XYZ file of C-alpha atoms in Angstrom:
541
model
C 80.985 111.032 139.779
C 83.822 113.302 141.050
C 81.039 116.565 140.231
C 78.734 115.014 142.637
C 78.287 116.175 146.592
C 80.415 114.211 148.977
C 82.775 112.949 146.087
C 86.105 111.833 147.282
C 88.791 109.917 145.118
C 91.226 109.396 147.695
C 88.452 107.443 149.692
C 86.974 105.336 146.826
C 90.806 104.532 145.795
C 90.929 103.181 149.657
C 87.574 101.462 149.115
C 89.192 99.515 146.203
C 92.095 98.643 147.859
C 90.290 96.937 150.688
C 87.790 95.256 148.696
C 89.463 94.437 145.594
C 93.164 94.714 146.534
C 96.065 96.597 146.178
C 96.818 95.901 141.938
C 94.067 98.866 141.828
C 96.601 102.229 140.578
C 95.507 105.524 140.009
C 97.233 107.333 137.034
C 94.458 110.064 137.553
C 94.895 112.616 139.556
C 91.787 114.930 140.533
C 91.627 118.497 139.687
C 89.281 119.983 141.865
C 86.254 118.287 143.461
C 82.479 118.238 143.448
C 81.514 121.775 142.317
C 85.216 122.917 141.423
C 86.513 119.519 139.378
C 87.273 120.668 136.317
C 89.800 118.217 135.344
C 92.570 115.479 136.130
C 96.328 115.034 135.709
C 97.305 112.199 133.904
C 99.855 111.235 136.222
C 101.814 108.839 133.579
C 102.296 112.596 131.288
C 102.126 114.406 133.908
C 100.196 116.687 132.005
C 97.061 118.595 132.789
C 93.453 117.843 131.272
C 90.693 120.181 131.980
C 87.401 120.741 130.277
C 86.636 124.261 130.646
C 85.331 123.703 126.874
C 82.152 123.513 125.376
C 83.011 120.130 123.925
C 84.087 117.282 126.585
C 85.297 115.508 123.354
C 88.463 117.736 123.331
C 89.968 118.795 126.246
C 92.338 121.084 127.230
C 95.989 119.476 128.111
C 98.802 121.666 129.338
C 101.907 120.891 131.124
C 101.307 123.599 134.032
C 100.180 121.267 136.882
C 97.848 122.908 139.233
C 99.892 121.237 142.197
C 103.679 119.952 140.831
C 105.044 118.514 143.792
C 101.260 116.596 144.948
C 101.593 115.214 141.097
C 105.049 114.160 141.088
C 104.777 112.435 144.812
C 101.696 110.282 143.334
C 103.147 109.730 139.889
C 106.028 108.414 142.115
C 103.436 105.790 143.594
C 102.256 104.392 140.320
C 105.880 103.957 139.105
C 106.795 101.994 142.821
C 103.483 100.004 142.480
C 104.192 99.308 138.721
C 107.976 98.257 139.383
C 105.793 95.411 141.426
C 104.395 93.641 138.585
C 107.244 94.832 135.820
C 110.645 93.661 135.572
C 111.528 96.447 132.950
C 110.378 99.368 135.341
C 111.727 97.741 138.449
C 115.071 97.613 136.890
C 114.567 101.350 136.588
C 113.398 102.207 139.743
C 116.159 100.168 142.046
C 119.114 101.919 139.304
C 117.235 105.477 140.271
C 116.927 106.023 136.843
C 113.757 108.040 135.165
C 110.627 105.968 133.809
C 109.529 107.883 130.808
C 105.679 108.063 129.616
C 106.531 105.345 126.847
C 108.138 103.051 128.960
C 105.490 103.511 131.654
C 102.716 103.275 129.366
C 104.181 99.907 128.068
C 104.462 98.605 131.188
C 100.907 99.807 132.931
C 99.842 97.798 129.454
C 101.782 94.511 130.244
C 100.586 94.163 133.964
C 96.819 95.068 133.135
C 96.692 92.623 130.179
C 98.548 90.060 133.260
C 95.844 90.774 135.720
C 98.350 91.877 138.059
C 97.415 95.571 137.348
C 93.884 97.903 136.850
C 94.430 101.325 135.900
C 91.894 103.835 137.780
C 90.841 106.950 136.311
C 88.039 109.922 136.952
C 85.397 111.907 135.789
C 82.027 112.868 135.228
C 79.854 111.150 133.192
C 77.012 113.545 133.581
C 78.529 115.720 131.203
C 80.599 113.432 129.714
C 83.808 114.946 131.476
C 86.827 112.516 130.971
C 85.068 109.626 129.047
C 87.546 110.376 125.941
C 89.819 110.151 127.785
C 88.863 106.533 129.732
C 88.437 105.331 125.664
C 91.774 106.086 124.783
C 92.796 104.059 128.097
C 90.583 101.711 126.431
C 93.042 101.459 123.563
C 96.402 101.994 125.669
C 95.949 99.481 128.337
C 93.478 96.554 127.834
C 93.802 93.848 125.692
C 93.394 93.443 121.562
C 92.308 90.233 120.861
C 95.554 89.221 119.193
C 97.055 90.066 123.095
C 95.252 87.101 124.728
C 95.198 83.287 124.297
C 93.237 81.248 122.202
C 89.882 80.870 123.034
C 88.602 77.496 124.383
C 85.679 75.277 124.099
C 84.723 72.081 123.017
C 83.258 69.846 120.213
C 79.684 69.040 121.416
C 79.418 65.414 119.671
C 82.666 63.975 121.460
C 83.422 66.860 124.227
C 87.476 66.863 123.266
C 88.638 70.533 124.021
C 89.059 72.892 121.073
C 90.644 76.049 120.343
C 90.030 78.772 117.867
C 92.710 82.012 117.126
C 91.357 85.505 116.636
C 92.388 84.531 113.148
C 90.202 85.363 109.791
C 91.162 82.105 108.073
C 90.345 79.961 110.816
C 86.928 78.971 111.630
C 83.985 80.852 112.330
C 83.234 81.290 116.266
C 81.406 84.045 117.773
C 79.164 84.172 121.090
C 75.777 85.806 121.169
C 75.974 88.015 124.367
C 73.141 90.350 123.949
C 69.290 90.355 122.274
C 67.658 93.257 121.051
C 64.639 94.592 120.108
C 65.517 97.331 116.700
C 63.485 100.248 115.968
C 61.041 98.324 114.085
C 60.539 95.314 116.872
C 62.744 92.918 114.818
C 65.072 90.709 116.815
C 68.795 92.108 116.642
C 71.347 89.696 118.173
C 74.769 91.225 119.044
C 77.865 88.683 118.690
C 81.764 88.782 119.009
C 83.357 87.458 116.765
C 86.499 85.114 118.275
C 87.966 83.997 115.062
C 87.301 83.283 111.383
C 84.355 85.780 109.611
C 81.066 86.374 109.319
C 79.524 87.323 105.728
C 75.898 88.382 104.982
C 74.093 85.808 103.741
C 76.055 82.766 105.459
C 74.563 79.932 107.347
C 75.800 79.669 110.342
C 75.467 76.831 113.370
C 73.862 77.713 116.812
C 75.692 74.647 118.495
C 73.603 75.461 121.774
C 70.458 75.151 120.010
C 71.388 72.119 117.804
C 70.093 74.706 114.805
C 71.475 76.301 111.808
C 70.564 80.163 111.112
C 70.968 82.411 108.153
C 72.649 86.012 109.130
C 70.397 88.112 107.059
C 71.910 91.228 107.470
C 74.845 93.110 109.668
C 75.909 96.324 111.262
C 78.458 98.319 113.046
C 76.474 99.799 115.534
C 77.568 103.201 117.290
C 75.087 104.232 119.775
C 71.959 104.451 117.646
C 73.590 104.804 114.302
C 74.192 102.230 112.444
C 76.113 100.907 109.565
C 75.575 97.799 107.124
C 78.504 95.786 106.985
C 79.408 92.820 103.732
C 81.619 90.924 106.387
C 82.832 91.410 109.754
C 85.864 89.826 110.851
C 87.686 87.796 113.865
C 88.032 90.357 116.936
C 84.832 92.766 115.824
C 81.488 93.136 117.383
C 78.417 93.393 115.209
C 74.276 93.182 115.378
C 73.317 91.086 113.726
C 69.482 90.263 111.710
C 68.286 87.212 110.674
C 68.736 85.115 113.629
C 65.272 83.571 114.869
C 66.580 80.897 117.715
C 69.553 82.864 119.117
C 69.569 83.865 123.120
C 71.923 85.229 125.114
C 75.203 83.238 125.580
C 74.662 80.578 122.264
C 77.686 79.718 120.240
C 77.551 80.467 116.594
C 80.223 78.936 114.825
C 81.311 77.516 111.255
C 78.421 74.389 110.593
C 81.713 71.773 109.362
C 83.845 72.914 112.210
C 81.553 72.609 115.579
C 82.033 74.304 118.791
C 80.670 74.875 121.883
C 81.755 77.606 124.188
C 81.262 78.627 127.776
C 77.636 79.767 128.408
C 77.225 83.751 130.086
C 75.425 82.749 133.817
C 72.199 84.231 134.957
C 70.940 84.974 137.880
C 67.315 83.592 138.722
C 64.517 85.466 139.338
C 63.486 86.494 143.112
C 60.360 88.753 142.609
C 57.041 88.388 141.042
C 54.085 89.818 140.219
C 50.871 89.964 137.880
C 50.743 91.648 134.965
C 47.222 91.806 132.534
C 46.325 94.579 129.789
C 43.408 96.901 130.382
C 41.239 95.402 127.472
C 40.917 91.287 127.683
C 41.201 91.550 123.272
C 44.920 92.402 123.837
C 46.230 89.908 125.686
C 47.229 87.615 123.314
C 49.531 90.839 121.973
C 50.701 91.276 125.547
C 52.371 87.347 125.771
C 53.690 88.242 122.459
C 55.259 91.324 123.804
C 56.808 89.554 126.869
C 58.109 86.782 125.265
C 60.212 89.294 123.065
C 61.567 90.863 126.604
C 62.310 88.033 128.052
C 64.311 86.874 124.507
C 65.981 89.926 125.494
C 66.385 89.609 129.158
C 67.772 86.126 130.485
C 67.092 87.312 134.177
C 63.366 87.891 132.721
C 60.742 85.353 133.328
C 57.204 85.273 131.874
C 54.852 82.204 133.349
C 51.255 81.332 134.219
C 50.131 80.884 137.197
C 48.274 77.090 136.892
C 45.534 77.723 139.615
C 44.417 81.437 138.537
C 45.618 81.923 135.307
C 47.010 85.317 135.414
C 50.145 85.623 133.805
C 53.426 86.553 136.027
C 56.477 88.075 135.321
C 59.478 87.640 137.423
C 62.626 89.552 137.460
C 65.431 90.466 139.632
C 63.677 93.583 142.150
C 61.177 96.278 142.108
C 63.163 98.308 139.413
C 63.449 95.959 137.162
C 60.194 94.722 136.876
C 58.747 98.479 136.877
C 60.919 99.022 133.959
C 59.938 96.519 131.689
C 56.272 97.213 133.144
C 56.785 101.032 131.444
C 58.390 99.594 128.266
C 55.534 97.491 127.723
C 53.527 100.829 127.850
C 55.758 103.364 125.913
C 57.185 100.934 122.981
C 54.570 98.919 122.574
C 51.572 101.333 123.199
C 49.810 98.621 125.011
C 48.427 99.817 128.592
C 48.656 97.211 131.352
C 48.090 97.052 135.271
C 50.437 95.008 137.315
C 49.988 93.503 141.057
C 51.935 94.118 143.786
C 55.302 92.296 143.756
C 55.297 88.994 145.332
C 58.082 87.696 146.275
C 59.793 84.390 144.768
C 60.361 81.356 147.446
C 62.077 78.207 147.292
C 61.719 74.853 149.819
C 64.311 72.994 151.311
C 64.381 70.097 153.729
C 66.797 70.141 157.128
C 66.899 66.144 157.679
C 66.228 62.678 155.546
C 62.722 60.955 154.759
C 61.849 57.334 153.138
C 59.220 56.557 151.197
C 57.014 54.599 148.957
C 55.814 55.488 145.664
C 52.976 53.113 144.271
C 51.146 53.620 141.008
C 48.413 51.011 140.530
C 46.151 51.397 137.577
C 43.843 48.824 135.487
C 42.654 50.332 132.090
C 40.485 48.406 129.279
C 43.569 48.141 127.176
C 46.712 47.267 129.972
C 47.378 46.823 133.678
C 49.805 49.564 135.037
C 51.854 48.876 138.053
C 54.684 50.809 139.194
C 56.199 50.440 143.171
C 59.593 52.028 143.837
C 61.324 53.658 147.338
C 63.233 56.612 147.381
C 65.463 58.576 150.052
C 65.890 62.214 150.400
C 68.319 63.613 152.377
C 69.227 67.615 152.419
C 73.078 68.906 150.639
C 74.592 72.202 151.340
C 72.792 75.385 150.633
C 73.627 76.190 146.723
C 74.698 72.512 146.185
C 71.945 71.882 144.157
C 69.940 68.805 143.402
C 71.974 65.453 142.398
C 69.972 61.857 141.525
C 71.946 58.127 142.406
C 70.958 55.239 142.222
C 71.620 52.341 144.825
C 68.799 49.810 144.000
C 70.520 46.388 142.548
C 66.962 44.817 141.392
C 67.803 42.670 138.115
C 64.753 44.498 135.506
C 65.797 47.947 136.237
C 67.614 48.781 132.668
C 69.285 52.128 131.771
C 65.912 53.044 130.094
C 64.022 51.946 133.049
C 66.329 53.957 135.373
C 66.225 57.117 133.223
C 62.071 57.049 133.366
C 62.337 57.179 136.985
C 64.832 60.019 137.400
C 62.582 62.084 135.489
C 59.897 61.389 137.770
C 62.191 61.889 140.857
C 62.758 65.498 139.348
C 59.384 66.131 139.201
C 58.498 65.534 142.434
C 60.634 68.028 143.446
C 59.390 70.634 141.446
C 56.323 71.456 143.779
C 57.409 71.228 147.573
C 55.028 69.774 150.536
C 54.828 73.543 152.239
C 53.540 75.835 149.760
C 54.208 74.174 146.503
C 57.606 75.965 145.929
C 60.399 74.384 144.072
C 62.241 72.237 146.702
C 66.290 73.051 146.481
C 69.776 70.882 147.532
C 68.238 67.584 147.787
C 70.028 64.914 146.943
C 67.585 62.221 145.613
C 68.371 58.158 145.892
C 66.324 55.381 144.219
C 66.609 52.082 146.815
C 64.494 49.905 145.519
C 62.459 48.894 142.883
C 59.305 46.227 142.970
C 58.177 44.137 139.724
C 54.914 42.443 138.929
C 54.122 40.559 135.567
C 52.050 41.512 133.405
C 51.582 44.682 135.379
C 54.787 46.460 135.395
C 54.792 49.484 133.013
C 57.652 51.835 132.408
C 55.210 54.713 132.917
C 54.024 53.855 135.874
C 57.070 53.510 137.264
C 58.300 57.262 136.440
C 54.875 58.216 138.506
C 55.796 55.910 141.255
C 59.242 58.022 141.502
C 57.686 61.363 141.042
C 55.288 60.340 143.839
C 57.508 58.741 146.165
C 59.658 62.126 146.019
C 56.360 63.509 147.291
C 56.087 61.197 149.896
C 59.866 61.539 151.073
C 59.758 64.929 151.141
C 56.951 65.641 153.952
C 58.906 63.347 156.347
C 62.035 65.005 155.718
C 61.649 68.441 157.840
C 60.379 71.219 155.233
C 61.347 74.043 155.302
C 60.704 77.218 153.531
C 64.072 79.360 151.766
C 63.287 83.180 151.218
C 65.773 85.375 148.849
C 68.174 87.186 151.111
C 69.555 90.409 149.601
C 73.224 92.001 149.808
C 72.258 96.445 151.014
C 74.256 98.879 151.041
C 72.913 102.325 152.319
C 75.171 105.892 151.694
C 73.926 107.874 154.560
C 75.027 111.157 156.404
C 76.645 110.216 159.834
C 74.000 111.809 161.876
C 71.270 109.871 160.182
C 73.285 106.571 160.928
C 71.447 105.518 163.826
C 67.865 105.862 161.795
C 69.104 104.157 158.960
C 70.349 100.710 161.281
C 66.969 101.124 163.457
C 65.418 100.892 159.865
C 67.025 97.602 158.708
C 66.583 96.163 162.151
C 63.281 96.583 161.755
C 63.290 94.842 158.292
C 64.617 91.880 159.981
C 68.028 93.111 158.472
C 71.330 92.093 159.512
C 74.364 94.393 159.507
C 77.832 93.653 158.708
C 79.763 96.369 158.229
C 80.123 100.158 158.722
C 82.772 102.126 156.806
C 83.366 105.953 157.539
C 83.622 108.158 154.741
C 84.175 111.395 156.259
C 80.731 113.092 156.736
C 78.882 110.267 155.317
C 78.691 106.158 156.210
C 78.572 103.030 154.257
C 76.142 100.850 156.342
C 76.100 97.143 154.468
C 73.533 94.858 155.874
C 72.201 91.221 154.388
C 68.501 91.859 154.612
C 65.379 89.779 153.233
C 64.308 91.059 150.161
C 60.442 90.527 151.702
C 61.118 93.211 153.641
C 62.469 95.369 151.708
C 59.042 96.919 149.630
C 59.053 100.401 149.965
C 62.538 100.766 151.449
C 63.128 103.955 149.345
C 60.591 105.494 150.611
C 61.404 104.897 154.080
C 65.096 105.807 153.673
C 64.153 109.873 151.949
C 61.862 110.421 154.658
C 64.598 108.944 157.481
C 67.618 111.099 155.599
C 65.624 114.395 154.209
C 66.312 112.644 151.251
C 70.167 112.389 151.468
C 70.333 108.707 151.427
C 70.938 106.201 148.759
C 70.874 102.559 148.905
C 71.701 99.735 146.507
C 70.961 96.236 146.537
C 71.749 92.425 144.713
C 70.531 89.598 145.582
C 73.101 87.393 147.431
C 71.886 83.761 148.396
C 68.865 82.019 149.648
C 68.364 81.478 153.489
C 65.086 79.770 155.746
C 62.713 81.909 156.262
């Protein structure tokens, strides 16, 4: 963004070094800023690139250097902060000897491939000014696979660690990181391939679904070209048609040689809101629809609310939700009308409650008895929810035990506030009772689900609302608007960084409050503000 108003590299170079340390190193070198840039000095060259062109896809390079000595002082920098994390160029540097481009390349390669090293460069993507050139940095610096270890997982029958090599002739393993909807609203599933290959045609086992899947078809895919492929190999990335069961993250992997790899994390949803099509006839079409976006979308949720029965989706902000919303509209051609956001909740308890769970029942068939007592006592915020068992009574089998976990879990789907999931509980089965002839495993995983309940309103509810991570890019003499503004959103601000004429204000502020921020921040700025947001943890409301 170095074309933009208020763009300064030297100041975002600081901003890395303070929040993600010093192993960031330019080997870019600005020419020119916001309406002047017009190009960069590759510092490890030390040869101009401008693109006064037509065509961003060739630049000019030269060796005249707008400013020699500025270029040769910084270039000096990258080689001192390189000699850091390379023996070979450190050798060089204390001898006072010259670091060529080749060696310095080498070595720039070596420490980013280490993690000791991150190579920064600039442009403008707007008009695609200097993203050749970040590709071919692409190829110089970061890893092949062949460059990094083997990758590791584990054999899902006896959970002993495995490895596979970005090898053809080893095993097929690939991970399905991203689901698609084609041209034609068929499912495309794209998947890197680790090691061994993939051929048209080939069964191949989704070890997180417990299923085995045909690959119909594959491609090479280049923005929205694409090209049919016989085979794809150990290191490539591919679409690939055919696969009905596949979501984000699932292993795919040879069916005699099973493996299980790391699954990609998710956030959960924090907003909500109602979503029905204008005509009642099409809204069987519009579940179909939303269960292919949220295939798509693993931060995407699509339920039904139990008491109205409207149907609400849930995703990650306003934005996000608004965007599927218009996707719905424009690749579907299905109109629909949503509700305002809502946003989502969670419960949580502050001290420990006992209880009894009974579940009594007398049917024409059987007697059902279940009696059990149960503690709940709070865990740390993002502990999550664990289950033990402490009750020593002689009946209570493994089966027995399992039954009333499951019940114990579902007591604390629905809290005793508002009905909200209930979160970092830690959940403990004391006792159990037993009567003959009565006793029924059933009725026991009631009993737990109950007793949960029961527990729960004696333990000090309390309700958790989503707590988001702002940060607002504001002029400095709309600074004191813009904190008067979060105050007033119940906002809390940590930090203010100066960047020249303009100020970084980051604040943790509920995400409740936060509904028609935007709005707010143009009219408080003359529209020279900008704000971003993620969520960051839960907090009592």
């Amino acid at each position: 963004k170095m074309d933009r108003v208020g763009a300064d590299f030297e100041a975002s170079v600081r901003s890395m070094h303070t929040l993600l340390g010093k192993h960031c190193a330019p080997i870019h070198l600005p020419i020119g800023v916001e309406g002047t840039f017009r190009g960069a000095v590759d510092l490890v060259t030390l040869r101009a690139i401008t693109w006064d062109g037509e065509d961003p896809a060739t630049p000019i390079v030269s060796d005249v250097l707008p400013d020699p000595d500025g270029a040769e002082l910084a270039r000096g920098e990258l080689v001192e902060r390189v000699a850091d994390v390379d023996d070979q160029v450190a050798e060089l540097y204390l001898e006072g000897q010259p670091v060529d481009a080749v060696t310095l390349k080498a070595a720039i390669r070596r420490a980013t491939i280490a993690g000791k090293l991150v190579p920064v460069l600039c442009g403008s993507a707007l008009k695609n000014n200097g993203i050749p050139t970040l590709l071919d940095a692409v190829v110089d610096y970061l890893p092949a696979p062949s460059d990094l270890p083997d990758t590791v997982g584990h054999v899902p029958a006896t959970g002993a660690p495995a490895t596979r090599p970005p090898d053809d002739k080893a095993p097929l393993c690939a991970l399905a990181y991203k689901v698609q909807l084609s041209e034609d609203a068929r499912k495309m599933v794209f998947v890197r391939i680790y090691s061994g290959t993939l051929e048209v045609g080939a069964d191949v086992l989704n070890t997180t679904r417990g299923k085995t899947e045909r690959a119909a078809r594959l491609f090479l895919v280049h923005a929205n070209q694409r090209a049919r492929l016989d085979k794809a190999h150990a290191g490539q990335i591919v679409a690939v048609m055919g696969l009905k069961d596949a979501a984000t993250g699932d292993t795919l992997c040879d069916p005699k040689h099973p493996i299980l790899m790391e699954r990609i994390g998710a956030y959960e949803p924090v907003i909500s809101q109602k979503i029905e099509p204008e005509t009642l006839r099409d809204r069987d079409k519009l579940i179909e629809v939303l269960g292919k976006l949220a295939e798509e979308d693993p931060t995407f949720r699509v339920t039904e609310d139990k008491e109205t029965g409207d149907t609400l989706i849930s995703g990650m902000g306003e934005l996000h939700l608004d965007v599927l919303a218009d996707r719905v509209k424009r690749e579907f051609n299905l109109p629909v009308r949503v509700g305002r956001p809502q946003v989502v909740f969670m419960e949580a308890i502050n001290g420990e409650g006992t209880a009894v769970g009974e579940f009594e029942r007398e049917q024409e068939q059987a007697r059902l008895f279940g009696r059990v007592t149960v503690k709940v006592a709070p865990r740390e915020r993002g502990a999550g929810t664990t289950w033990r068992c402490d009750a020593t009574d002689a009946f209570l089998d493994q089966k027995l035990k399992d039954l009333i976990r499951e019940g114990m879990l579902e007591g604390v789907k629905a809290g005793p506030l508002q009905g909200f999931p209930v979160e970092d509980v830690e959940l403990v089965l004391l006792s159990a009772e037993w009567r003959d002839g009565w006793s029924n495993p059933i009725a026991y995983r009631i009993a737990g689900s109950i007793a949960v309940r029961n527990a729960l309103k004696e333990a000090s509810p309390c309700l958790l609302e989503p707590i988001m991570a702002c940060e607002v890019n504001v002029p400095d003499e709309f600074l004191g608007d813009v904190i008067g503004s979060l105050n007033a959103r119940r906002g809390r601000v940590d930090d203010i960084e100066d960047r020249g004429p303009r100020k970084i204000v980051r604040a943790h502020v509920p995400l409740q409050r936060m509904f028609g921020y935007s709005t707010e921040l143009r009219s408080v700025t003359q529209g020279r503000g900008q704000y971003a947001m993620h969520f960051a943890h839960y907090d009592q409301a």
